[in-house]
Amino acid sequence: MHPEKKALGWLHGALLAATLTLLVASREFVSLGWLALLGLMVVAGLVWQQRTAGSTPLIDSLGNLLGALVAVLGGLWAFQQSTELKGLPRPVALIPFLGLLVPPLMLIKLLKRQIPRDYWVLQAMGLVMVAIGCVLGLERWEILFLLVYTVLALVSLRYRQGPAAHDAGGASLTDPGRLVALVMAVAVALFFGIPRPNVALWNPSTQFGLTQRASSGSSNEMDLTSTGTLDLDGEVAFEVVVNQANGAPGNLAPETRFRVIELELYRSGRWRGTAESTAGRGVPMASSQLPMLGSSQMLLTYKVLSRDITTPAVVDQPTLFLPAPVKGQAGLDLLRRDLQYQQIITRGLPTERMPVQDEVTRTIRREDLLVSPPELRAWARNLAGMLIDKPDGQQPVVGRARILPGRPGMLPAELVAGPADAPLPPAAYEELARRLSDYLALSGDYSYSLDRRREDTAVDPGVDFLLNVREGHCERFASGLALTLRALGIPARVVKGFRGCEEQAPGFYLVRNYHAHSWVEALVPRLEKASGSAIKAFSWEWLSLDPTPNSGDSQEIQDAAITAAARWVGLLPFIEAMDRYLRASLIGTLYGLPLLAWIVLGLALMALATWLMWRNRRVRALRAQRVWPEWVLLAKRLGVPCHPGSTAREIALQAANRLPTAETAWRQGMVQAAEFGYSLRFGGAEPTLEQTDQLLDLARQVRAARPWRQQPG
């Protein structure tokens, strides 16, 4: 294969890989049919260009007209489509649709008559498509397209030879392989060396719920209908400073749980809280003066950094003191002040059971705590029958792991006897809830996974998880247990928060988004018996249950922590803080500019554009003036006498006659260069960059071939 055609082949392969990368990443914004049609058009154009080697290009005027139509009509289409993405700012919403205009524009540019600079324009367009594809978010398997593009693009640079390979002095202009390899090596070193979270810091489709990928973190609802892979996000959610009564730094257990919000309402696969749902039960105190701390108490000072946390996250135990939080701007505003508040906790206080304090701030609707899919009731009652005690009073053996759930002798058969719609006695609530939690977490019949799958979309997502999928992350397990308890008549709700923390210094802890966790609270009775079997007191308490398999969250978080440590995780808080500061400073500066400053800025941009246009025109003129001197040097090499009295046409005709007869393009180029010089000097014609590059390109071809060596004598 001819070297130039081979170089074009590698370039066309890189452009095809770049196009596929963009189209695959755009499938969540545009229908697959339109994407397939666009892909077929690009493939057809690349195949045609490769077969013809550009011998039948588009007419320039037609190519310019098509490009203008794509830009104008495509821009209007992109603007119209972006209005449907309600949750995105307009500039961000335009990105996926404007990106799809690049492939047709690239195709038009490819089919037009090529000049040397077009090679680099096409490479740049391929890079733009890949960049937009990465911004939109790539699944793990889609990274293959990115790798293929990288290989093809690098090889195409190495094979770049011929027309534009040398300057006027014969020096090499295009041997970028070593430089590109060096840049790639530095980029890879920076990629693995600079600390960062495990997911993109800015991903509009993930941030605004427009992709099947999502990252771990806090939210005020739970959607079981969503599918795709859940990424572990290493961004800091909040900071905690712990002080003992004497002011010395305090300690938190590595598995400390932080409560954010309770989700009690379940409808069609979605959990959400009531309007009054909030974290940190107890009466908030507006006073800034702290009470006296006991020896077993500690003061926790929180600073929330995540914009997703809109209610205070607190250690999961009865709150003794919670000052009113600092009011800041909510929502997606980058300039929001960090939320700060304090909490007093008691060391060693049991957190498995908590008294019902909700009536302090709201009234619990018991019917809301019992809503579950009707088709789950018979299955839940059968499962409860599997978990009752054996006739000898011992726990049953259940699951692949053959576990003994719950506590021995606490769930006799008579407590759960009866049909599926028969209510259970409150005395069975606690032990049955414990055994159901143990079954989901330990039996081996369910497994932990970050892949959120659905198998039967015709049934409720909660039912699909329990009966069909049987794998998921903490949200799936918490939802499954809560729905099962409700199907048995046991009031239950889901709690979202965080589990775990990282100690950065004595008394200073970070909680990251990948510490996000969900668990269940079941409403169970506390029975205090007097002598004999008489009940002395009766009250309701929330029993905390964690049905997520132990090999799930903890192992994933441990692996993520090990990876993060290898990336200089000690620098990550500084980098994140600097990033937030720079973004907030930039936006604050822009919003704070007066009208006069905006006018001055606009005039400055107009002046810059005018200067660039003038400079481009001057560069074209200087480049055009090089054309005839280049051909004169070739004429001298061919032995043509170039006397001061000789005209350009005379020199050109003599030189053309000394060039090989078979090289018609060279002979015509010599004559055209002379006419080009005349038009510049006497005709006042405006030189075009295309015409200039074509003649310089031919001159370089002649110099590289050295036809004067073939002349006799």
XYZ file of C-alpha atoms in Angstrom:
713
model
C 0.000 0.000 0.000
C 1.206 3.514 -0.797
C 2.628 5.191 2.356
C 0.323 8.187 2.018
C -2.731 5.949 1.649
C -1.581 3.925 4.650
C -1.271 7.121 6.689
C -4.804 8.081 5.643
C -6.018 4.635 6.678
C -4.702 5.055 10.212
C -6.231 8.545 10.394
C -9.596 7.263 9.179
C -9.479 4.457 11.748
C -8.797 6.960 14.537
C -11.704 9.144 13.373
C -14.017 6.118 13.287
C -13.020 5.123 16.839
C -13.547 8.712 18.026
C -16.989 8.807 16.407
C -18.008 5.512 18.017
C -16.795 6.767 21.405
C -19.035 9.825 21.104
C -22.056 7.932 19.767
C -21.923 5.265 22.478
C -21.660 7.903 25.217
C -24.604 9.831 23.684
C -27.059 6.933 23.650
C -28.809 8.194 26.787
C -29.614 11.553 25.172
C -30.569 10.598 21.584
C -32.432 7.560 20.268
C -30.344 4.637 19.050
C -31.900 4.841 15.583
C -30.568 8.327 14.890
C -27.184 7.463 16.357
C -26.964 4.364 14.154
C -27.862 6.430 11.061
C -25.193 8.994 11.897
C -22.652 6.242 12.471
C -23.439 4.607 9.114
C -23.012 7.954 7.339
C -19.584 8.430 8.909
C -18.523 4.861 8.046
C -19.663 5.304 4.426
C -17.788 8.588 4.110
C -14.588 7.154 5.576
C -14.726 4.098 3.296
C -15.340 6.286 0.233
C -12.474 8.618 1.118
C -10.133 5.685 1.748
C -11.003 4.018 -1.576
C -10.718 7.176 -3.674
C -7.826 8.705 -1.695
C -9.536 12.078 -2.083
C -9.469 11.990 -5.893
C -13.149 13.043 -6.176
C -13.644 15.725 -3.526
C -16.744 17.777 -2.845
C -16.961 21.120 -4.590
C -15.790 23.782 -2.147
C -18.975 25.824 -2.445
C -21.144 22.741 -1.836
C -19.041 21.699 1.153
C -19.265 25.188 2.657
C -23.042 25.224 2.134
C -23.478 21.828 3.791
C -21.287 22.882 6.708
C -23.325 26.053 7.205
C -26.597 24.097 7.121
C -25.326 21.579 9.685
C -24.106 24.376 11.948
C -27.307 26.452 11.773
C -29.967 23.728 11.712
C -27.992 21.520 14.085
C -27.527 24.407 16.485
C -31.278 25.071 16.531
C -31.938 21.364 17.089
C -29.411 21.235 19.931
C -30.990 24.275 21.582
C -34.466 22.744 21.318
C -33.294 19.396 22.715
C -31.445 21.045 25.595
C -34.681 22.604 26.854
C -35.929 19.103 27.726
C -33.136 18.594 30.265
C -34.840 20.559 32.997
C -32.306 19.929 35.742
C -29.241 21.097 33.810
C -27.916 24.611 33.297
C -28.309 25.558 29.638
C -24.567 25.571 28.748
C -24.189 22.076 30.230
C -27.401 20.791 28.641
C -26.120 21.827 25.195
C -22.965 19.699 25.418
C -24.380 16.265 24.438
C -26.311 17.688 21.489
C -23.685 20.099 20.162
C -21.194 17.235 20.395
C -23.261 15.255 17.880
C -22.727 18.023 15.308
C -19.001 17.264 15.198
C -19.267 13.939 13.237
C -21.194 15.428 10.259
C -18.930 18.488 10.207
C -15.913 16.181 10.317
C -17.366 14.161 7.432
C -17.882 17.276 5.302
C -14.341 18.445 6.061
C -13.007 15.017 5.128
C -14.808 14.865 1.772
C -13.692 18.325 0.664
C -10.437 18.899 -1.198
C -7.663 18.377 1.335
C -4.848 20.773 2.120
C -1.998 20.018 4.567
C -3.562 21.767 7.548
C -6.742 19.689 7.192
C -4.870 16.692 8.601
C -4.455 18.473 11.914
C -7.997 19.873 11.809
C -9.355 16.323 11.464
C -7.137 15.095 14.303
C -8.444 17.926 16.475
C -12.061 17.067 15.635
C -11.429 13.446 16.596
C -9.956 14.571 19.903
C -12.978 16.810 20.537
C -15.363 13.884 19.959
C -13.423 11.706 22.394
C -13.331 14.489 24.993
C -17.100 15.037 24.796
C -17.669 11.288 25.024
C -15.596 11.147 28.208
C -17.479 14.113 29.679
C -20.817 12.419 29.037
C -19.545 9.369 30.903
C -18.307 6.003 29.667
C -19.191 2.617 31.072
C -16.305 0.285 31.831
C -16.691 -1.696 28.605
C -16.864 1.523 26.587
C -13.299 2.379 27.592
C -12.320 -0.071 24.830
C -13.286 2.536 22.213
C -11.084 5.081 23.957
C -8.115 2.696 23.970
C -8.606 1.845 20.286
C -8.762 5.538 19.407
C -5.578 6.267 21.345
C -3.639 3.516 19.561
C -4.892 4.472 16.087
C -4.288 8.182 16.649
C -0.709 7.595 17.813
C 0.030 5.273 14.889
C -1.445 7.786 12.441
C 0.939 10.402 13.808
C 3.879 8.061 13.325
C 2.871 7.317 9.727
C 2.403 10.974 8.862
C 4.851 11.442 5.973
C 5.137 13.043 2.603
C 3.649 16.375 1.509
C 3.950 18.371 4.705
C 6.914 16.562 6.167
C 9.577 19.210 5.575
C 9.871 22.943 5.660
C 11.587 25.129 3.104
C 15.000 24.183 4.373
C 14.317 20.479 4.308
C 13.998 20.133 8.075
C 11.490 17.650 9.408
C 8.220 19.175 10.533
C 6.082 16.170 11.429
C 7.775 13.518 13.490
C 5.682 13.918 16.639
C 5.899 10.311 17.766
C 8.594 10.826 20.392
C 7.012 14.015 21.676
C 3.569 12.425 21.852
C 4.994 9.358 23.611
C 6.672 11.627 26.156
C 3.462 13.576 26.712
C 1.504 10.336 27.120
C 4.021 9.029 29.655
C 3.764 12.243 31.683
C -0.048 12.131 31.438
C -0.166 8.545 32.704
C 2.160 9.436 35.584
C -0.054 12.383 36.528
C -3.194 10.259 36.166
C -1.989 7.687 38.684
C 0.004 10.123 40.807
C -2.444 12.928 41.516
C -4.971 12.019 44.225
C -8.586 12.004 43.112
C -11.914 10.311 43.867
C -12.866 7.092 42.120
C -15.410 8.889 39.933
C -15.334 12.097 37.940
C -15.567 15.268 40.021
C -17.836 16.757 37.363
C -20.108 14.518 35.364
C -23.303 16.275 34.308
C -25.182 13.161 33.296
C -24.436 11.494 36.639
C -24.919 14.676 38.684
C -28.379 15.295 37.247
C -29.572 11.703 36.941
C -29.303 11.369 33.154
C -27.213 8.208 33.032
C -27.341 4.642 34.257
C -24.120 5.205 36.187
C -24.323 6.816 39.597
C -21.925 7.475 42.425
C -22.221 6.748 46.110
C -23.234 9.567 48.407
C -26.132 11.109 50.281
C -29.574 11.778 48.838
C -33.044 12.448 50.185
C -34.729 9.594 48.334
C -34.096 6.079 47.044
C -35.011 4.931 43.540
C -35.096 1.148 43.068
C -36.049 1.507 39.395
C -32.598 2.817 38.455
C -30.102 0.418 36.910
C -26.419 0.439 36.034
C -23.166 0.437 37.958
C -22.737 2.329 41.221
C -19.328 3.993 41.500
C -17.570 4.620 44.803
C -17.049 8.371 45.123
C -14.099 9.488 47.251
C -15.142 13.122 47.714
C -15.429 14.331 51.300
C -19.050 14.572 52.469
C -18.373 16.230 55.836
C -15.739 16.745 58.527
C -16.086 15.967 62.233
C -14.023 17.405 65.088
C -14.368 15.440 68.353
C -13.575 16.931 71.773
C -13.872 15.381 75.222
C -15.223 17.198 78.264
C -11.721 18.412 79.181
C -11.086 19.743 75.672
C -8.770 16.904 74.622
C -9.333 15.223 71.241
C -11.867 12.417 71.329
C -12.141 9.198 69.354
C -14.819 7.752 67.091
C -15.118 4.058 66.304
C -14.170 3.157 62.708
C -17.706 1.802 62.068
C -19.569 4.787 63.564
C -22.926 5.374 61.893
C -24.136 8.857 60.967
C -27.855 9.340 60.395
C -29.071 11.748 57.703
C -32.711 11.070 56.828
C -35.506 8.542 57.370
C -37.474 7.314 54.361
C -40.984 6.190 55.280
C -43.078 6.599 52.133
C -42.872 3.843 49.521
C -44.573 4.117 46.144
C -43.808 2.084 42.990
C -40.165 1.398 43.718
C -39.291 4.780 45.225
C -38.612 5.648 48.860
C -38.836 9.195 50.169
C -39.232 10.961 53.464
C -42.148 13.006 54.701
C -42.039 16.782 54.655
C -40.936 16.797 58.282
C -38.243 14.117 57.931
C -34.990 15.291 59.439
C -31.953 13.872 61.152
C -30.932 14.310 64.762
C -34.049 13.614 66.791
C -34.508 15.769 69.837
C -35.271 19.420 70.417
C -32.765 21.666 68.595
C -31.381 24.404 70.825
C -30.727 27.790 69.279
C -28.376 28.858 72.071
C -24.689 28.918 71.172
C -23.639 28.352 74.793
C -22.733 24.724 75.405
C -24.016 22.908 78.491
C -21.614 21.284 80.921
C -20.301 18.011 79.534
C -20.154 14.897 81.646
C -17.045 12.748 81.763
C -18.550 10.235 79.331
C -19.788 12.844 76.871
C -18.092 14.310 73.795
C -18.770 17.375 71.679
C -18.851 16.815 67.918
C -18.500 19.779 65.564
C -19.595 19.093 61.996
C -18.742 20.875 58.769
C -20.721 19.637 55.762
C -18.935 19.967 52.425
C -21.223 17.942 50.154
C -23.986 19.881 48.418
C -26.135 16.723 48.448
C -26.546 16.808 52.244
C -29.391 19.189 53.041
C -30.192 17.949 56.572
C -27.661 17.537 59.380
C -25.796 14.237 59.548
C -25.328 13.180 63.174
C -24.010 10.178 65.066
C -26.792 7.614 65.284
C -27.867 7.900 68.928
C -30.368 10.042 70.828
C -29.285 13.635 70.318
C -28.740 15.552 73.542
C -27.788 18.887 72.052
C -28.085 20.160 68.505
C -27.760 23.899 67.944
C -29.668 25.379 65.035
C -27.445 24.903 61.987
C -25.895 27.835 60.186
C -28.261 28.778 57.391
C -26.638 28.688 53.970
C -27.715 28.749 50.364
C -29.156 25.412 49.314
C -29.412 23.615 46.016
C -26.656 23.491 43.438
C -25.213 26.909 44.226
C -21.423 26.704 44.284
C -21.269 29.728 46.573
C -23.216 28.076 49.390
C -21.621 28.457 52.787
C -20.642 25.187 54.426
C -23.252 23.868 56.865
C -21.891 23.782 60.429
C -23.490 22.494 63.640
C -22.676 20.581 66.831
C -23.862 17.470 68.659
C -23.208 15.991 72.082
C -22.962 12.213 72.296
C -22.398 9.782 75.136
C -19.615 7.232 74.845
C -20.685 3.641 75.238
C -24.374 4.414 74.790
C -26.171 1.479 73.069
C -27.395 2.496 69.629
C -29.247 -0.676 68.619
C -32.517 0.545 70.121
C -33.762 4.097 70.377
C -36.978 5.354 71.949
C -39.561 6.854 69.634
C -38.964 10.608 69.778
C -40.731 11.538 66.573
C -43.788 12.875 68.355
C -41.636 15.811 69.505
C -41.599 17.250 66.014
C -44.249 15.309 64.041
C -46.811 12.548 64.182
C -45.957 9.132 62.752
C -48.598 7.731 60.451
C -48.601 4.019 61.155
C -50.212 3.235 57.811
C -47.239 4.811 56.010
C -44.936 2.382 57.813
C -46.899 -0.633 56.559
C -47.123 0.059 52.810
C -45.632 -2.792 50.758
C -46.405 -4.634 47.495
C -49.352 -7.034 48.031
C -47.623 -9.845 46.129
C -44.926 -9.941 48.820
C -47.195 -11.032 51.681
C -47.414 -14.763 50.944
C -43.673 -14.997 50.244
C -42.825 -13.126 53.461
C -45.099 -15.357 55.538
C -43.508 -18.500 54.051
C -40.060 -17.096 54.818
C -41.129 -16.368 58.394
C -42.228 -19.987 58.671
C -38.708 -21.090 57.699
C -37.198 -18.954 60.463
C -39.214 -20.199 63.461
C -37.603 -22.283 66.189
C -37.296 -26.032 65.851
C -39.503 -28.185 68.072
C -36.600 -28.463 70.534
C -36.452 -24.659 70.838
C -33.235 -24.177 68.845
C -32.816 -21.860 65.863
C -33.383 -23.237 62.366
C -30.547 -23.827 59.894
C -31.177 -21.746 56.764
C -29.470 -20.616 53.569
C -26.489 -21.810 51.610
C -24.238 -20.787 54.481
C -26.401 -22.805 56.921
C -26.642 -20.057 59.519
C -28.518 -19.978 62.825
C -30.440 -16.675 62.684
C -31.500 -14.648 65.699
C -31.444 -15.792 69.302
C -32.296 -19.332 70.496
C -35.757 -19.977 71.832
C -37.128 -16.530 70.992
C -39.472 -17.350 68.075
C -41.766 -20.313 68.770
C -43.988 -21.526 65.944
C -47.221 -20.340 67.529
C -46.132 -16.698 67.213
C -46.160 -16.755 63.405
C -48.861 -19.353 62.786
C -51.803 -18.481 60.595
C -52.577 -17.338 57.045
C -50.628 -14.625 55.219
C -53.145 -11.913 56.092
C -53.325 -12.809 59.791
C -51.654 -10.140 61.972
C -48.615 -11.109 63.986
C -48.576 -10.463 67.733
C -46.255 -7.587 68.735
C -44.263 -10.042 70.846
C -42.954 -11.603 67.608
C -41.860 -8.327 65.997
C -38.344 -7.995 67.366
C -37.088 -11.565 67.035
C -38.613 -12.061 63.596
C -37.069 -8.776 62.415
C -33.658 -9.890 63.703
C -33.898 -13.257 61.962
C -35.010 -11.723 58.668
C -32.051 -9.326 58.811
C -29.653 -12.192 59.546
C -31.125 -14.197 56.680
C -30.511 -11.446 54.111
C -27.038 -10.612 55.427
C -25.588 -14.011 56.315
C -27.472 -16.878 54.671
C -25.570 -16.774 51.359
C -28.829 -16.724 49.394
C -28.167 -13.032 48.647
C -24.905 -11.362 47.620
C -23.457 -7.873 47.552
C -22.877 -6.104 44.233
C -22.494 -2.551 42.945
C -24.393 -3.484 39.766
C -28.026 -2.418 40.034
C -29.961 -4.925 37.906
C -33.578 -5.677 37.090
C -34.792 -9.034 35.822
C -38.567 -8.637 35.700
C -39.630 -5.058 35.043
C -43.290 -6.084 35.199
C -43.173 -6.474 38.993
C -42.362 -4.021 41.757
C -38.567 -3.376 41.957
C -38.511 -4.351 45.635
C -40.168 -7.672 44.841
C -37.837 -8.188 41.873
C -34.807 -7.822 44.161
C -36.066 -10.253 46.783
C -37.392 -12.943 44.443
C -35.281 -12.692 41.270
C -32.146 -10.534 41.337
C -30.952 -11.421 44.864
C -27.894 -9.166 44.657
C -27.300 -5.466 45.112
C -25.845 -2.840 47.420
C -26.968 -1.521 50.791
C -29.993 0.378 49.448
C -31.401 -2.773 47.854
C -30.918 -4.816 51.032
C -32.373 -2.141 53.315
C -35.388 -1.745 51.052
C -35.856 -5.515 50.819
C -35.861 -5.973 54.589
C -38.181 -3.010 55.202
C -40.703 -4.242 52.627
C -40.586 -7.789 54.015
C -41.209 -6.532 57.546
C -44.111 -4.407 56.349
C -45.584 -7.361 54.458
C -45.653 -9.187 57.818
C -47.353 -6.246 59.533
C -44.222 -4.962 61.308
C -43.850 -1.165 60.892
C -40.474 -0.327 59.355
C -38.604 2.429 57.565
C -35.308 2.920 55.752
C -32.588 5.171 57.163
C -29.975 6.776 54.919
C -26.689 8.034 56.254
C -23.048 7.033 56.482
C -21.106 4.210 58.108
C -17.407 4.614 58.834
C -14.950 7.490 59.043
C -11.263 8.200 58.427
C -9.071 9.682 61.166
C -6.830 12.400 59.715
C -5.474 13.700 63.018
C -6.314 13.180 66.711
C -9.944 14.188 67.060
C -10.366 15.080 63.352
C -12.299 12.750 61.025
C -13.379 12.750 57.388
C -16.486 11.010 56.094
C -16.475 10.424 52.344
C -19.264 9.694 49.904
C -18.242 6.054 49.641
C -19.090 5.724 53.354
C -22.774 6.266 52.439
C -24.938 3.495 53.846
C -28.567 2.523 54.358
C -30.105 0.438 57.110
C -33.548 -0.341 58.552
C -35.456 0.610 61.670
C -38.328 -1.600 62.806
C -40.908 -0.386 65.302
C -40.894 -2.981 68.097
C -42.370 -3.015 71.609
C -40.394 -2.938 74.823
C -42.154 -5.005 77.436
C -41.163 -4.599 81.067
C -42.607 -7.440 83.092
C -43.348 -7.399 86.758
C -43.278 -10.493 88.904
C -44.705 -13.441 87.033
C -45.950 -12.724 83.536
C -47.721 -9.437 84.171
C -46.583 -6.542 81.990
C -45.394 -3.600 84.049
C -44.768 -1.146 81.223
C -45.180 -1.048 77.451
C -43.433 1.338 75.019
C -42.358 1.446 71.382
C -38.757 1.672 70.229
C -36.880 1.769 66.943
C -34.744 -1.347 66.462
C -31.792 -0.785 64.089
C -31.113 -3.621 61.641
C -28.384 -3.855 59.013
C -29.208 -6.536 56.411
C -26.291 -5.762 54.073
C -23.794 -8.672 53.802
C -20.619 -8.024 55.779
C -18.469 -8.856 52.774
C -20.090 -6.047 50.840
C -19.719 -2.450 51.897
C -16.804 -2.970 54.272
C -14.697 -4.838 51.725
C -15.478 -2.391 48.930
C -14.655 0.566 51.149
C -11.479 -1.101 52.376
C -10.363 -1.698 48.787
C -11.193 1.886 47.878
C -9.248 3.164 50.880
C -6.180 1.133 49.906
C -6.339 2.482 46.369
C -6.788 6.028 47.598
C -3.803 5.708 49.940
C -1.623 4.828 46.972
C -2.697 8.078 45.357
C -1.396 10.351 48.091
C -4.771 10.629 49.714
C -3.255 12.975 52.255
C -3.198 15.687 49.591
C -6.764 15.104 48.458
C -8.474 17.383 51.018
C -6.173 20.237 50.012
C -6.826 19.706 46.302
C -10.590 19.483 46.830
C -10.621 22.584 49.018
C -8.538 24.496 46.468
C -10.867 23.369 43.666
C -13.943 24.586 45.560
C -12.230 27.857 46.403
C -11.182 28.566 42.822
C -14.612 27.738 41.403
C -16.390 29.817 44.016
C -13.948 32.706 43.541
C -14.376 32.672 39.770
C -18.170 32.578 39.883
C -18.278 35.160 42.643
C -16.051 37.479 40.617
C -18.151 37.082 37.467
C -21.451 37.657 39.263
C -20.008 40.655 41.057
C -18.891 42.520 37.939
C -20.786 45.782 37.308
C -22.393 46.551 33.948
C -19.489 48.775 32.877
C -17.038 45.933 33.465
C -19.097 43.624 31.247
C -19.110 46.283 28.514
C -15.334 46.688 28.776
C -14.911 42.919 28.691
C -17.078 42.678 25.561
C -15.108 45.433 23.818
C -11.859 43.708 24.761
C -13.088 40.450 23.242
C -14.124 42.274 20.067
C -10.707 43.918 19.881
C -9.028 40.559 20.353
C -11.134 39.020 17.575
C -10.272 41.912 15.246
C -6.560 41.556 15.980
C -6.692 37.817 15.359
C -8.406 38.373 11.999
C -5.788 40.967 11.021
C -2.979 38.695 12.148
C -4.424 35.772 10.212
C -4.619 37.918 7.090
C -1.021 39.058 7.544
C 0.145 35.465 8.064
C -1.608 34.455 4.840
C 0.114 37.263 2.963
C 3.577 36.378 4.308
C 3.012 32.711 3.555
C 1.881 33.496 0.006
C 5.057 35.496 -0.591
C 7.094 32.323 0.011
C 5.540 30.441 -2.907
C 7.494 31.789 -5.894
C 10.901 31.882 -4.097
C 10.410 28.185 -3.250
C 9.931 27.322 -6.935
C 12.821 29.568 -7.983
C 15.128 27.536 -5.733
C 13.901 24.374 -7.454
C 14.477 25.920 -10.863
C 18.070 26.730 -9.898
C 18.568 23.126 -8.728
C 17.337 22.006 -12.156
C 19.997 24.159 -13.806
C 17.772 26.952 -15.099
C 19.685 30.263 -15.298
C 17.803 32.867 -13.277
C 19.181 36.171 -14.562
C 17.849 39.485 -13.194
C 16.273 40.176 -16.583
C 14.453 36.850 -16.798
C 10.714 36.905 -16.256
C 8.916 34.507 -13.967
C 7.121 32.848 -16.892
C 10.417 32.226 -18.717
C 11.987 30.639 -15.650
C 8.880 28.551 -15.011
C 8.650 27.226 -18.583
C 12.342 26.271 -18.699
C 12.130 24.543 -15.318
C 8.925 22.708 -16.261
C 10.604 21.307 -19.374
C 13.404 19.877 -17.220
C 11.023 18.063 -14.867
C 10.077 14.421 -15.603
C 7.411 14.190 -18.283
C 5.362 11.772 -16.181
C 5.043 14.257 -13.330
C 2.367 16.456 -14.873
C 1.345 17.945 -11.529
C 4.906 19.170 -10.889
C 5.183 20.758 -14.320
C 1.815 22.474 -13.937
C 2.723 23.571 -10.426
C 5.833 25.395 -11.690
C 3.758 27.403 -14.159
C 0.969 28.023 -11.628
C 3.507 29.318 -9.106
C 4.686 31.916 -11.608
C 1.114 33.019 -12.336
C 0.431 33.093 -8.612
C 3.369 35.439 -8.130
C 2.126 37.718 -10.901
C -1.360 37.891 -9.378
C 0.065 38.841 -5.985
C 2.416 41.476 -7.296
C 0.435 43.094 -10.063
C -3.143 41.855 -9.820
C -3.783 42.809 -6.185
C -5.435 39.423 -5.605
C -6.152 38.264 -2.068
C -4.195 35.022 -1.514
C -6.133 32.048 -0.215
C -4.548 29.722 2.290
C -5.742 26.720 0.295
C -4.005 27.858 -2.903
C -0.850 28.776 -1.022
C -0.613 25.447 0.778
C -1.234 23.510 -2.432
C 1.686 25.158 -4.237
C 4.012 24.860 -1.233
C 2.986 21.230 -0.924
C 3.933 20.536 -4.547
C 7.267 22.297 -4.065
C 8.069 20.065 -1.086
C 7.183 16.981 -3.113
C 9.579 18.025 -5.874
C 12.358 18.756 -3.378
C 11.873 15.386 -1.672
C 12.053 13.547 -5.041
C 15.217 15.472 -6.195
C 14.563 15.147 -9.934
C 17.795 17.043 -10.778
C 19.743 13.910 -9.890
C 18.091 12.116 -12.799
C 19.259 14.675 -15.362
C 22.128 13.614 -17.637
C 25.558 15.130 -17.000
